[in-house]
Amino acid sequence: QKEVEQNSGPLSVPEGAIASLNCTYSDRVSQSFFWYRQYSGKSPELIMSIYSNGDKEDGRFTAQLNKASQYVSLLIRDSQPSDSATYLCAVNLDTNAGKSTFGDGTTLTVKP
Amino acid sequence: EPEVTQTPSHQVTQMGQEVILRCVPISNHLYFYWYRQILGQKVEFLVSFYNNEISEKSEIFDDQFSVERPDGSNFTLKIRSTKLEDSAMYFCASISGVSETQYFGPGTRLLVL
């Protein structure tokens, strides 16, 4: 079983729609959860971090965490073509600046 | 805004040669990382470094790899004898320690021929 698993893509949504990205993790003691955006050939760029159960909103982005289900998601509202990228879910076991374990990523295409 | 920088942006080397990848983390950061991403694959943790020593390393980080912080600003990854399978994008990242936000550098694309 993969440590961090993301829904297989690619995912395609029309401009203005909601894009939903999902991630599950295997280690129940995971503490910190991150969503990164990665454009082709570029480095990961942090979009959201979430540490406790529930929703966290930042502009058009909402991260949702459910530790009981070992599930974290990212919703992108009013999707724009510029949101087209690969989205990486990352999980840290340790809150004290430990390493991140990444999923394979989900490629999102937003069609104008 | 402060950022992590990496040099070179691209490196081509022959199998068996040594390479040194350089990173300058954000100046007040305390924790440093190297990750790699083989083309089309996921980002993989290599090593973390804190207080001038390795705090954690992955199975990938074998005896061919070493890290150093030689002068208080640079953070280097050395691969002693490169293999074809070392071809990847190598990312440096740093964390302040106050926040868990990892700041990634732009990466070095290493190609081993």
XYZ file of C-alpha atoms in Angstrom:
225
model
C 0.000 0.000 0.000
C 1.303 3.443 -0.923
C 1.952 5.776 1.998
C 0.184 8.669 0.286
C -2.310 7.906 -2.447
C -4.027 10.410 -4.709
C -6.949 9.888 -7.047
C -5.647 8.923 -10.414
C -5.905 11.564 -13.079
C -5.905 13.268 -15.258
C -8.799 15.401 -14.099
C -10.445 17.778 -16.519
C -12.985 20.428 -15.558
C -14.488 23.373 -17.435
C -13.528 26.904 -16.481
C -15.590 28.131 -13.548
C -16.307 24.634 -12.202
C -15.212 23.135 -8.912
C -12.236 20.796 -9.065
C -12.021 18.163 -6.332
C -8.731 16.464 -5.514
C -8.465 13.633 -3.036
C -5.698 12.050 -1.013
C -5.518 9.213 1.492
C -2.594 8.340 3.730
C -1.661 5.143 5.448
C 0.038 6.246 8.665
C -2.546 7.070 11.283
C -0.111 9.183 13.338
C 0.453 11.656 10.502
C 0.345 15.187 11.836
C 0.600 17.711 9.021
C -0.885 17.805 5.566
C -0.012 19.935 2.583
C -1.213 20.584 -0.926
C 1.316 21.756 -3.488
C 0.885 22.858 -7.069
C 3.574 21.895 -9.538
C 3.824 23.201 -13.067
C 5.744 21.080 -15.537
C 9.489 21.362 -14.977
C 9.069 23.575 -11.923
C 9.352 23.072 -8.180
C 6.377 22.404 -5.878
C 4.604 25.517 -4.664
C 2.663 25.342 -1.395
C -1.041 26.119 -1.717
C -2.463 25.003 1.608
C -1.434 23.403 4.864
C -3.869 21.830 7.292
C -3.250 20.297 10.690
C -6.620 19.673 12.346
C -9.864 18.054 11.300
C -12.304 20.155 9.345
C -12.134 22.698 6.571
C -9.621 25.428 5.915
C -10.353 28.050 3.299
C -7.987 30.384 1.500
C -9.486 32.292 -1.379
C -10.714 29.840 -3.988
C -9.065 26.901 -2.242
C -10.515 24.769 0.550
C -8.638 21.948 2.216
C -10.568 19.333 4.149
C -9.038 16.907 6.637
C -10.597 13.850 8.215
C -8.039 12.063 10.375
C -10.433 9.241 11.302
C -10.792 8.368 7.625
C -7.148 9.264 6.887
C -8.356 11.493 4.112
C -7.486 14.972 2.944
C -8.947 16.820 -0.010
C -8.552 20.053 -1.910
C -11.401 21.887 -3.569
C -10.719 24.584 -6.124
C -13.704 26.821 -6.749
C -14.195 28.867 -9.914
C -11.379 26.936 -11.619
C -9.255 28.951 -14.030
C -7.076 27.745 -16.921
C -4.080 28.956 -14.885
C -4.977 26.320 -12.271
C -3.980 23.642 -14.791
C -1.075 21.872 -13.112
C -0.203 18.771 -11.124
C -1.395 18.887 -7.528
C 0.692 17.075 -4.953
C -0.532 15.883 -1.588
C 2.185 15.673 1.076
C 2.061 14.308 4.597
C 4.400 14.783 7.563
C 4.563 12.335 10.441
C 6.386 14.785 12.661
C 5.295 18.297 13.506
C 8.892 19.225 14.298
C 9.986 20.017 10.777
C 10.112 16.417 9.606
C 10.294 15.182 6.052
C 7.321 15.253 3.712
C 6.033 12.124 1.981
C 4.438 12.962 -1.347
C 1.746 11.305 -3.391
C 2.096 10.702 -7.109
C 0.114 13.827 -7.918
C -3.087 14.475 -9.835
C -2.889 16.407 -13.082
C -5.682 18.943 -13.462
C -6.659 20.550 -16.738
C -9.104 23.448 -16.701
C -10.629 23.944 -20.144
C -11.653 27.460 -21.205
C 10.623 37.933 -0.706
C 13.414 35.601 0.383
C 13.786 32.453 -1.646
C 15.802 29.269 -1.860
C 18.260 29.290 -4.744
C 19.960 26.353 -6.429
C 22.868 26.052 -8.823
C 23.356 24.908 -11.452
C 19.918 24.800 -13.029
C 21.055 21.993 -15.328
C 23.950 19.570 -15.069
C 25.011 16.927 -17.565
C 27.614 14.430 -16.446
C 29.096 11.112 -17.433
C 28.299 7.976 -15.459
C 30.822 7.485 -12.684
C 31.618 11.167 -12.312
C 31.116 13.156 -9.123
C 28.617 15.991 -9.033
C 27.940 18.647 -6.429
C 24.573 20.335 -6.354
C 24.414 23.615 -4.487
C 21.637 25.283 -2.569
C 21.380 28.514 -0.631
C 18.478 28.171 1.813
C 16.589 31.138 3.199
C 18.931 32.858 5.624
C 17.154 32.395 8.965
C 15.989 28.856 8.265
C 17.199 25.986 10.404
C 16.091 22.777 8.672
C 17.270 21.757 5.234
C 16.175 19.026 2.881
C 17.029 17.399 -0.404
C 14.332 15.746 -2.494
C 14.507 14.264 -5.945
C 11.932 13.744 -8.670
C 12.610 11.350 -11.500
C 10.802 12.472 -14.649
C 7.132 11.537 -14.463
C 7.411 10.231 -10.920
C 6.689 11.539 -7.462
C 8.834 13.764 -5.298
C 10.986 11.560 -3.040
C 12.692 12.509 0.193
C 16.455 12.019 0.286
C 17.801 13.625 3.444
C 17.126 16.194 6.125
C 19.778 18.243 7.910
C 19.599 20.162 11.149
C 22.187 21.611 13.486
C 25.010 20.596 11.156
C 24.129 16.951 10.988
C 21.848 14.583 9.126
C 18.590 14.159 11.039
C 16.995 11.624 8.724
C 17.800 9.912 5.431
C 15.931 7.626 3.080
C 16.976 4.310 1.573
C 17.863 6.181 -1.610
C 20.523 8.159 0.272
C 23.227 5.504 0.213
C 26.997 5.808 0.599
C 27.266 7.522 -2.770
C 25.457 10.556 -1.394
C 26.653 13.112 1.118
C 25.506 16.516 2.299
C 27.391 19.408 3.753
C 26.819 22.918 4.987
C 30.337 24.187 4.505
C 30.022 27.864 5.302
C 26.757 28.616 7.076
C 24.942 29.626 3.914
C 25.438 26.950 1.259
C 23.939 23.468 1.535
C 25.381 20.944 -0.874
C 24.482 17.482 -2.106
C 27.334 15.422 -3.474
C 26.916 12.284 -5.530
C 30.283 10.533 -5.604
C 29.912 8.228 -8.572
C 26.816 8.974 -10.593
C 24.659 6.271 -12.112
C 22.195 6.526 -14.976
C 19.327 6.183 -12.507
C 20.476 9.315 -10.654
C 19.076 11.355 -13.534
C 16.341 13.437 -11.936
C 15.351 16.874 -10.760
C 16.880 17.584 -7.362
C 15.087 20.026 -5.090
C 16.458 21.706 -2.023
C 13.998 22.923 0.609
C 14.230 24.730 3.911
C 12.034 25.379 6.916
C 12.350 28.118 9.480
C 11.419 25.933 12.427
C 8.786 28.421 13.535
C 6.547 27.380 10.661
C 6.396 23.985 8.944
C 6.117 25.576 5.527
C 8.767 24.099 3.261
C 10.198 26.521 0.746
C 11.474 24.725 -2.321
C 14.242 25.899 -4.572
C 13.784 25.878 -8.367
C 15.662 22.591 -8.687
C 18.691 21.243 -10.531
C 18.014 18.966 -13.451
C 20.722 16.292 -13.470
C 21.266 14.143 -16.523
C 23.702 11.244 -16.282
C 24.870 9.845 -19.611
